[in-house]
Short mmCIF file of C-alpha atoms and ligand atoms in Angstrom, two decimals:
data_model
loop_
_atom_site.label_atom_id
_atom_site.label_comp_id
_atom_site.label_asym_id
_atom_site.label_seq_id
_atom_site.Cartn_x
_atom_site.Cartn_y
_atom_site.Cartn_z
CA MET P 1 -19.26 6.02 -25.91
CA TYR P 2 -18.75 6.73 -22.21
CA MET P 3 -15.25 6.32 -20.81
CA THR P 4 -16.33 3.46 -18.51
CA GLU P 5 -17.89 1.52 -21.39
CA LYS P 6 -14.79 2.03 -23.51
CA ILE P 7 -12.58 0.81 -20.67
CA ASN P 8 -14.77 -2.25 -20.09
CA GLU P 9 -14.83 -3.11 -23.78
CA LEU P 10 -11.04 -2.86 -24.07
CA LYS P 11 -10.61 -4.79 -20.85
CA ARG P 12 -12.49 -7.74 -22.40
CA LYS P 13 -10.60 -7.41 -25.68
CA ARG P 14 -7.22 -7.42 -23.94
CA ASN P 15 -8.17 -10.11 -21.38
CA ALA P 16 -7.17 -7.62 -18.70
CA VAL P 17 -7.98 -7.24 -15.01
CA ILE P 18 -7.90 -3.84 -13.30
CA LEU P 19 -6.59 -3.70 -9.72
CA ALA P 20 -6.82 -0.50 -7.68
CA HIS P 21 -5.52 0.61 -4.29
CA ASN P 22 -7.92 2.01 -1.69
CA TYR P 23 -6.34 5.49 -2.10
CA THR P 24 -6.99 5.88 -5.82
CA ARG P 25 -9.65 8.26 -7.16
CA GLY P 26 -13.24 7.10 -6.59
CA GLU P 27 -13.94 6.78 -10.31
CA VAL P 28 -10.88 4.54 -10.70
CA GLN P 29 -11.97 2.33 -7.78
CA ASP P 30 -15.40 2.09 -9.43
CA ILE P 31 -14.08 0.66 -12.72
CA ALA P 32 -11.62 -1.72 -10.99
CA ASP P 33 -12.27 -5.46 -10.76
CA PHE P 34 -10.75 -5.43 -7.30
CA THR P 35 -9.95 -2.61 -4.86
CA GLY P 36 -7.91 -3.31 -1.75
CA ASP P 37 -4.87 -2.77 0.44
CA SER P 38 -1.31 -3.75 -0.48
CA LEU P 39 -1.60 -7.27 0.94
CA GLU P 40 -4.97 -7.99 -0.68
CA LEU P 41 -3.71 -6.65 -4.03
CA ALA P 42 -0.52 -8.75 -3.84
CA ARG P 43 -2.64 -11.83 -3.14
CA VAL P 44 -5.04 -11.11 -5.99
CA ALA P 45 -2.12 -10.35 -8.34
CA ALA P 46 -0.55 -13.70 -7.42
CA GLY P 47 -3.69 -15.59 -8.47
CA VAL P 48 -5.19 -13.82 -11.51
CA ASP P 49 -6.06 -15.73 -14.70
CA SER P 50 -6.05 -12.73 -17.05
CA SER P 51 -2.98 -12.26 -19.23
CA VAL P 52 -2.87 -8.48 -18.56
CA ILE P 53 -2.92 -6.70 -15.18
CA VAL P 54 -3.57 -2.95 -15.13
CA PHE P 55 -2.34 -1.78 -11.74
CA CYS P 56 -3.79 1.49 -10.45
CA GLY P 57 -1.80 2.58 -7.44
CA VAL P 58 1.88 3.42 -7.12
CA TYR P 59 4.89 1.91 -8.85
CA PHE P 60 6.10 -0.52 -6.17
CA MET P 61 2.66 -2.16 -6.17
CA ALA P 62 2.72 -2.74 -9.94
CA GLU P 63 6.31 -3.97 -9.57
CA THR P 64 5.18 -6.49 -6.93
CA ALA P 65 2.49 -7.75 -9.35
CA ALA P 66 5.13 -8.06 -12.11
CA ILE P 67 7.50 -9.97 -9.81
CA LEU P 68 4.71 -12.42 -8.91
CA ASN P 69 3.62 -12.84 -12.56
CA PRO P 70 6.71 -13.12 -14.74
CA GLY P 71 4.66 -14.52 -17.64
CA LYS P 72 2.03 -11.76 -17.64
CA THR P 73 1.86 -8.22 -18.92
CA VAL P 74 1.67 -5.74 -16.04
CA LEU P 75 0.78 -2.18 -16.98
CA THR P 76 0.75 1.07 -15.03
CA PRO P 77 -1.39 3.96 -16.32
CA ASP P 78 1.28 6.40 -15.05
CA PRO P 79 4.88 5.30 -14.52
CA GLU P 80 5.55 8.56 -12.65
CA ALA P 81 3.24 7.52 -9.81
CA GLY P 82 5.93 6.55 -7.31
CA CYS P 83 6.04 6.26 -3.53
CA PRO P 84 8.50 8.72 -1.94
CA MET P 85 8.92 6.43 1.08
CA ALA P 86 9.95 3.51 -1.15
CA ASP P 87 12.68 5.74 -2.60
CA MET P 88 14.09 6.67 0.82
CA ILE P 89 16.45 3.68 0.85
CA THR P 90 18.55 2.25 -1.99
CA ALA P 91 19.84 -1.31 -2.29
CA GLU P 92 23.36 0.04 -1.78
CA GLN P 93 22.40 1.78 1.47
CA LEU P 94 20.71 -1.41 2.65
CA ARG P 95 23.78 -3.52 1.81
CA GLU P 96 25.88 -1.12 3.90
CA LEU P 97 23.43 -1.38 6.83
CA LYS P 98 23.46 -5.20 6.54
CA SER P 99 27.25 -5.23 6.63
CA LYS P 100 27.08 -3.52 10.04
CA HIS P 101 24.62 -6.13 11.35
CA PRO P 102 25.84 -9.50 10.08
CA GLY P 103 23.37 -12.27 10.86
CA ALA P 104 20.39 -9.93 11.27
CA VAL P 105 17.06 -10.86 9.68
CA CYS P 106 16.37 -8.21 7.06
CA VAL P 107 12.71 -7.16 6.75
CA CYS P 108 11.26 -4.66 4.31
CA TYR P 109 7.91 -2.99 4.17
CA VAL P 110 6.35 -3.80 0.78
CA ASN P 111 6.60 -0.02 0.09
CA SER P 112 10.13 -0.53 -1.24
CA THR P 113 11.85 -1.00 -4.59
CA ALA P 114 12.40 -4.44 -6.15
CA GLU P 115 16.17 -3.98 -5.64
CA VAL P 116 15.66 -3.43 -1.90
CA LYS P 117 13.27 -6.40 -1.64
CA ALA P 118 15.90 -8.56 -3.32
CA GLU P 119 18.27 -7.75 -0.41
CA CYS P 120 15.71 -8.82 2.21
CA ASP P 121 14.67 -12.09 3.82
CA ILE P 122 10.99 -11.24 4.07
CA CYS P 123 8.47 -8.50 3.30
CA VAL P 124 5.61 -7.19 5.40
CA THR P 125 2.61 -5.00 4.65
CA SER P 126 0.73 -2.92 7.17
CA GLY P 127 -1.97 -5.63 7.07
CA ASN P 128 0.27 -8.51 8.19
CA ALA P 129 3.35 -6.96 9.84
CA GLU P 130 2.58 -8.22 13.34
CA ARG P 131 1.86 -11.78 12.15
CA VAL P 132 5.01 -11.89 10.01
CA MET P 133 7.32 -10.41 12.66
CA ALA P 134 6.03 -12.92 15.23
CA THR P 135 7.55 -15.73 13.11
CA ILE P 136 11.10 -14.35 13.57
CA PRO P 137 12.71 -16.26 16.44
CA ALA P 138 13.41 -14.39 19.69
CA GLY P 139 17.04 -13.37 20.01
CA ARG P 140 17.56 -12.68 16.29
CA GLU P 141 18.66 -9.18 15.43
CA ILE P 142 16.18 -7.46 13.07
CA ILE P 143 16.73 -4.78 10.43
CA PHE P 144 13.46 -3.08 9.37
CA VAL P 145 13.29 -0.74 6.34
CA PRO P 146 12.21 1.77 5.15
CA ASP P 147 9.30 3.00 7.34
CA ARG P 148 10.40 4.02 10.81
CA HIS P 149 6.79 4.53 11.92
CA LEU P 150 5.44 1.10 10.92
CA GLY P 151 8.68 -0.37 12.30
CA SER P 152 8.36 1.39 15.66
CA TYR P 153 4.66 0.48 15.86
CA VAL P 154 5.25 -3.26 15.39
CA SER P 155 8.41 -3.24 17.49
CA GLY P 156 6.41 -1.66 20.34
CA ARG P 157 3.62 -4.25 19.96
CA GLU P 158 6.17 -7.08 19.99
CA GLY P 159 8.23 -5.60 22.81
CA ARG P 160 11.53 -6.07 20.99
CA LYS P 161 13.93 -3.67 19.37
CA TYR P 162 14.52 -3.38 15.60
CA GLU P 163 17.26 -1.55 13.75
CA LEU P 164 15.06 1.04 12.01
CA TRP P 165 15.75 3.00 8.83
CA PRO P 166 14.57 6.63 9.08
CA GLY P 167 12.13 6.52 6.14
CA TYR P 168 8.57 7.79 6.40
CA CYS P 169 5.48 8.61 4.36
CA PRO P 170 5.21 12.37 3.74
CA THR P 171 1.41 12.12 3.44
CA HIS P 172 0.89 10.38 6.80
CA ALA P 173 3.56 12.54 8.48
CA ALA P 174 1.20 15.48 7.93
CA ILE P 175 -1.40 13.98 10.32
CA THR P 176 -0.95 15.50 13.80
CA ALA P 177 -2.17 14.60 17.29
CA ALA P 178 -3.65 18.12 17.49
CA ALA P 179 -5.74 17.42 14.37
CA ILE P 180 -6.98 14.17 15.96
CA ALA P 181 -7.95 16.05 19.13
CA LYS P 182 -9.82 18.62 17.03
CA ALA P 183 -11.68 15.92 15.08
CA LYS P 184 -12.61 14.17 18.35
CA ALA P 185 -14.00 17.41 19.77
CA LEU P 186 -16.07 17.92 16.61
CA HIS P 187 -17.40 14.32 16.64
CA PRO P 188 -17.60 13.23 20.29
CA GLY P 189 -17.75 9.47 20.77
CA ALA P 190 -16.66 8.63 17.21
CA PRO P 191 -13.79 6.10 17.20
CA VAL P 192 -10.58 7.23 15.47
CA MET P 193 -8.74 4.86 13.13
CA VAL P 194 -5.26 5.71 11.83
CA HIS P 195 -2.70 4.00 9.63
CA PRO P 196 0.54 2.62 11.17
CA GLU P 197 2.51 4.96 8.88
CA CYS P 198 1.38 7.79 11.22
CA PRO P 199 3.83 9.14 13.82
CA ALA P 200 3.77 7.58 17.33
CA ASP P 201 1.91 10.45 19.05
CA VAL P 202 -0.83 10.25 16.40
CA ARG P 203 -1.14 6.47 16.84
CA ALA P 204 -1.34 6.96 20.61
CA ALA P 205 -4.22 9.44 20.19
CA ALA P 206 -6.22 6.96 18.05
CA ASP P 207 -8.48 4.06 19.01
CA GLU P 208 -7.47 1.74 16.15
CA CYS P 209 -4.24 1.46 14.16
CA LEU P 210 -5.01 -0.44 10.94
CA SER P 211 -4.03 -1.07 7.34
CA THR P 212 -6.45 0.38 4.78
CA GLY P 213 -8.03 -3.09 4.41
CA GLY P 214 -8.25 -3.31 8.20
CA MET P 215 -10.04 0.06 8.25
CA CYS P 216 -12.64 -1.18 5.73
CA ALA P 217 -13.25 -4.29 7.86
CA PHE P 218 -13.44 -2.26 11.12
CA ALA P 219 -15.93 0.17 9.57
CA LYS P 220 -18.23 -2.73 8.66
CA ARG P 221 -18.11 -4.50 12.01
CA SER P 222 -18.14 -1.40 14.25
CA GLY P 223 -21.43 -0.41 15.84
CA ALA P 224 -20.40 3.26 15.61
CA ALA P 225 -22.47 5.46 13.29
CA GLU P 226 -19.61 7.97 12.92
CA ILE P 227 -15.91 7.16 12.46
CA ILE P 228 -12.90 9.51 12.22
CA VAL P 229 -10.40 8.46 9.53
CA GLY P 230 -6.68 9.23 9.86
CA THR P 231 -5.25 8.20 6.51
CA GLU P 232 -5.20 9.21 2.85
CA THR P 233 -8.65 10.54 1.95
CA GLY P 234 -9.15 8.29 -1.12
CA ILE P 235 -10.36 5.55 1.23
CA LEU P 236 -13.43 7.63 2.15
CA HIS P 237 -15.00 6.73 -1.20
CA ARG P 238 -14.94 3.01 -0.43
CA LEU P 239 -15.93 3.47 3.22
CA ALA P 240 -19.00 5.52 2.24
CA LYS P 241 -19.94 3.11 -0.57
CA GLU P 242 -19.74 0.02 1.65
CA ASN P 243 -21.39 1.59 4.70
CA PRO P 244 -24.29 3.74 3.51
CA GLY P 245 -25.73 4.15 7.03
CA LYS P 246 -22.50 5.44 8.57
CA LYS P 247 -20.61 8.73 8.42
CA PHE P 248 -16.85 9.04 7.95
CA PHE P 249 -14.85 12.16 8.76
CA PRO P 250 -11.26 12.69 7.63
CA VAL P 251 -8.87 13.99 10.30
CA SER P 252 -8.03 16.53 7.61
CA ASP P 253 -9.12 16.70 3.99
CA ARG P 254 -5.58 17.76 3.08
CA ILE P 255 -4.18 14.25 3.70
CA VAL P 256 -3.74 13.40 0.04
CA CYS P 257 -1.05 11.25 -1.64
CA PRO P 258 -0.37 13.11 -4.90
CA ASN P 259 1.01 9.96 -6.51
CA MET P 260 -2.11 7.92 -5.83
CA LYS P 261 -4.12 10.64 -7.55
CA LYS P 262 -2.06 10.51 -10.76
CA THR P 263 -4.14 7.64 -12.14
CA THR P 264 -7.20 9.01 -13.95
CA LEU P 265 -9.82 7.23 -16.07
CA GLU P 266 -8.28 8.85 -19.18
CA LYS P 267 -4.91 7.28 -18.33
CA VAL P 268 -6.50 3.86 -17.66
CA LEU P 269 -8.17 4.01 -21.08
CA SER P 270 -4.97 5.08 -22.82
CA CYS P 271 -3.09 2.33 -20.96
CA LEU P 272 -5.45 -0.33 -22.37
CA GLU P 273 -5.54 1.23 -25.83
CA ASN P 274 -1.77 1.47 -26.22
CA MET P 275 -0.77 -1.40 -23.89
CA GLU P 276 1.60 0.87 -21.99
CA TYR P 277 3.34 1.51 -19.66
CA ARG P 278 4.79 -1.96 -19.16
CA VAL P 279 6.28 -2.71 -15.75
CA THR P 280 9.14 -5.19 -15.85
CA VAL P 281 11.75 -6.27 -13.33
CA PRO P 282 14.97 -7.96 -14.51
CA GLU P 283 14.88 -11.64 -13.47
CA ASN P 284 18.17 -11.39 -11.51
CA ILE P 285 16.46 -8.86 -9.20
CA ALA P 286 12.93 -10.31 -9.44
CA SER P 287 14.05 -13.76 -8.24
CA GLY P 288 15.44 -12.36 -4.96
CA ALA P 289 12.47 -10.04 -4.46
CA ARG P 290 10.05 -12.91 -5.19
CA LYS P 291 11.61 -14.99 -2.39
CA ALA P 292 10.97 -12.17 0.12
CA ILE P 293 7.38 -11.64 -1.10
CA ASP P 294 6.62 -15.39 -1.23
CA ALA P 295 8.03 -15.80 2.30
CA MET P 296 5.47 -13.21 3.44
CA LEU P 297 2.56 -14.69 1.45
CA SER P 298 3.29 -18.18 2.80
CA ILE P 299 2.77 -16.91 6.37
CA THR P 300 -0.43 -14.96 5.88
P1 13P A 401 -2.06 -0.41 2.92
O1 13P A 401 -1.28 -1.65 2.70
O2 13P A 401 -2.60 -0.29 4.31
O3 13P A 401 -3.14 -0.25 1.91
O4 13P A 401 -1.07 0.83 2.80
C1 13P A 401 -0.38 1.13 1.63
C2 13P A 401 0.15 2.48 1.65
O5 13P A 401 0.88 2.91 0.78
C3 13P A 401 -0.21 3.32 2.76
O6 13P A 401 0.32 4.59 2.59
FE1 SF4 A 402 3.75 6.05 -0.40
FE2 SF4 A 402 2.60 7.46 1.55
FE3 SF4 A 402 1.57 7.54 -0.89
FE4 SF4 A 402 1.36 5.32 0.62
S1 SF4 A 402 0.44 7.32 1.01
S2 SF4 A 402 1.93 5.41 -1.55
S3 SF4 A 402 3.34 5.37 1.68
S4 SF4 A 402 3.60 8.27 -0.26
#
């Protein structure tokens, strides 16, 4: 039996739903019930009927699904698929930062551990950061962790200062303004879309700064026949699939998140066969993290 058929059969047997991030391998996106960005996946995870969620992405995403679904079984095909940016701040470091800024509103990018989320008032994703930050009253001091690039992007858009943590995404940090200029020269007239995790000079060289879900929406509505893509290359699979008449060019084909590529079809099958690896968050941490995630979901 083909791998896909085996996965689909087991999925029915286990009453499971497969969720995949836009950066996962094309073949994983193709067997998923839903593929999307962090915000879309959190929303879907919050509303699924199935008793089992197989989360193909990185660990903090599966953890978010587990926090939102305490009664369900959340599985990751590879528990080693982490996000280095999420690990750039610990709850202890955040508590120390908070102690230096008493009264500040504490905001975390969803790319963070459950322990860090539990220390925060509200979460953001790259898809809703501007909308969420706009709800924080003027005059309030703001701590923003862990991504200094997303933080500086939204802070610049809002025209107010945040206390930023120096975290970053190693994959997006490898995108340079020089590479954007080269791609533009190769594809004159093609709009450039980049992710807000890119450094400021890269964002300034682009036409659009969007979450991965925002990029998929822009690609559909844009009249451009060619688009330059400044983010992890896994998204090219979905862009090409949804827009057969258009061409997409990566700024560089070396922009790959090794953790997003850890999930293979073999691991998804084994995950459903053996019902592992289970993602759980202790309720004393999950309850605090849930408040921060729910605060975000209630806004957007
Ligand atoms: P999105 O929420 O835009 O999908 O981004 C998630 C991520 O990890 C980007 O590196
Ligand atoms: Fe984390 Fe960057 Fe990979 Fe996204 S692309 S999961 S931020 S390391």
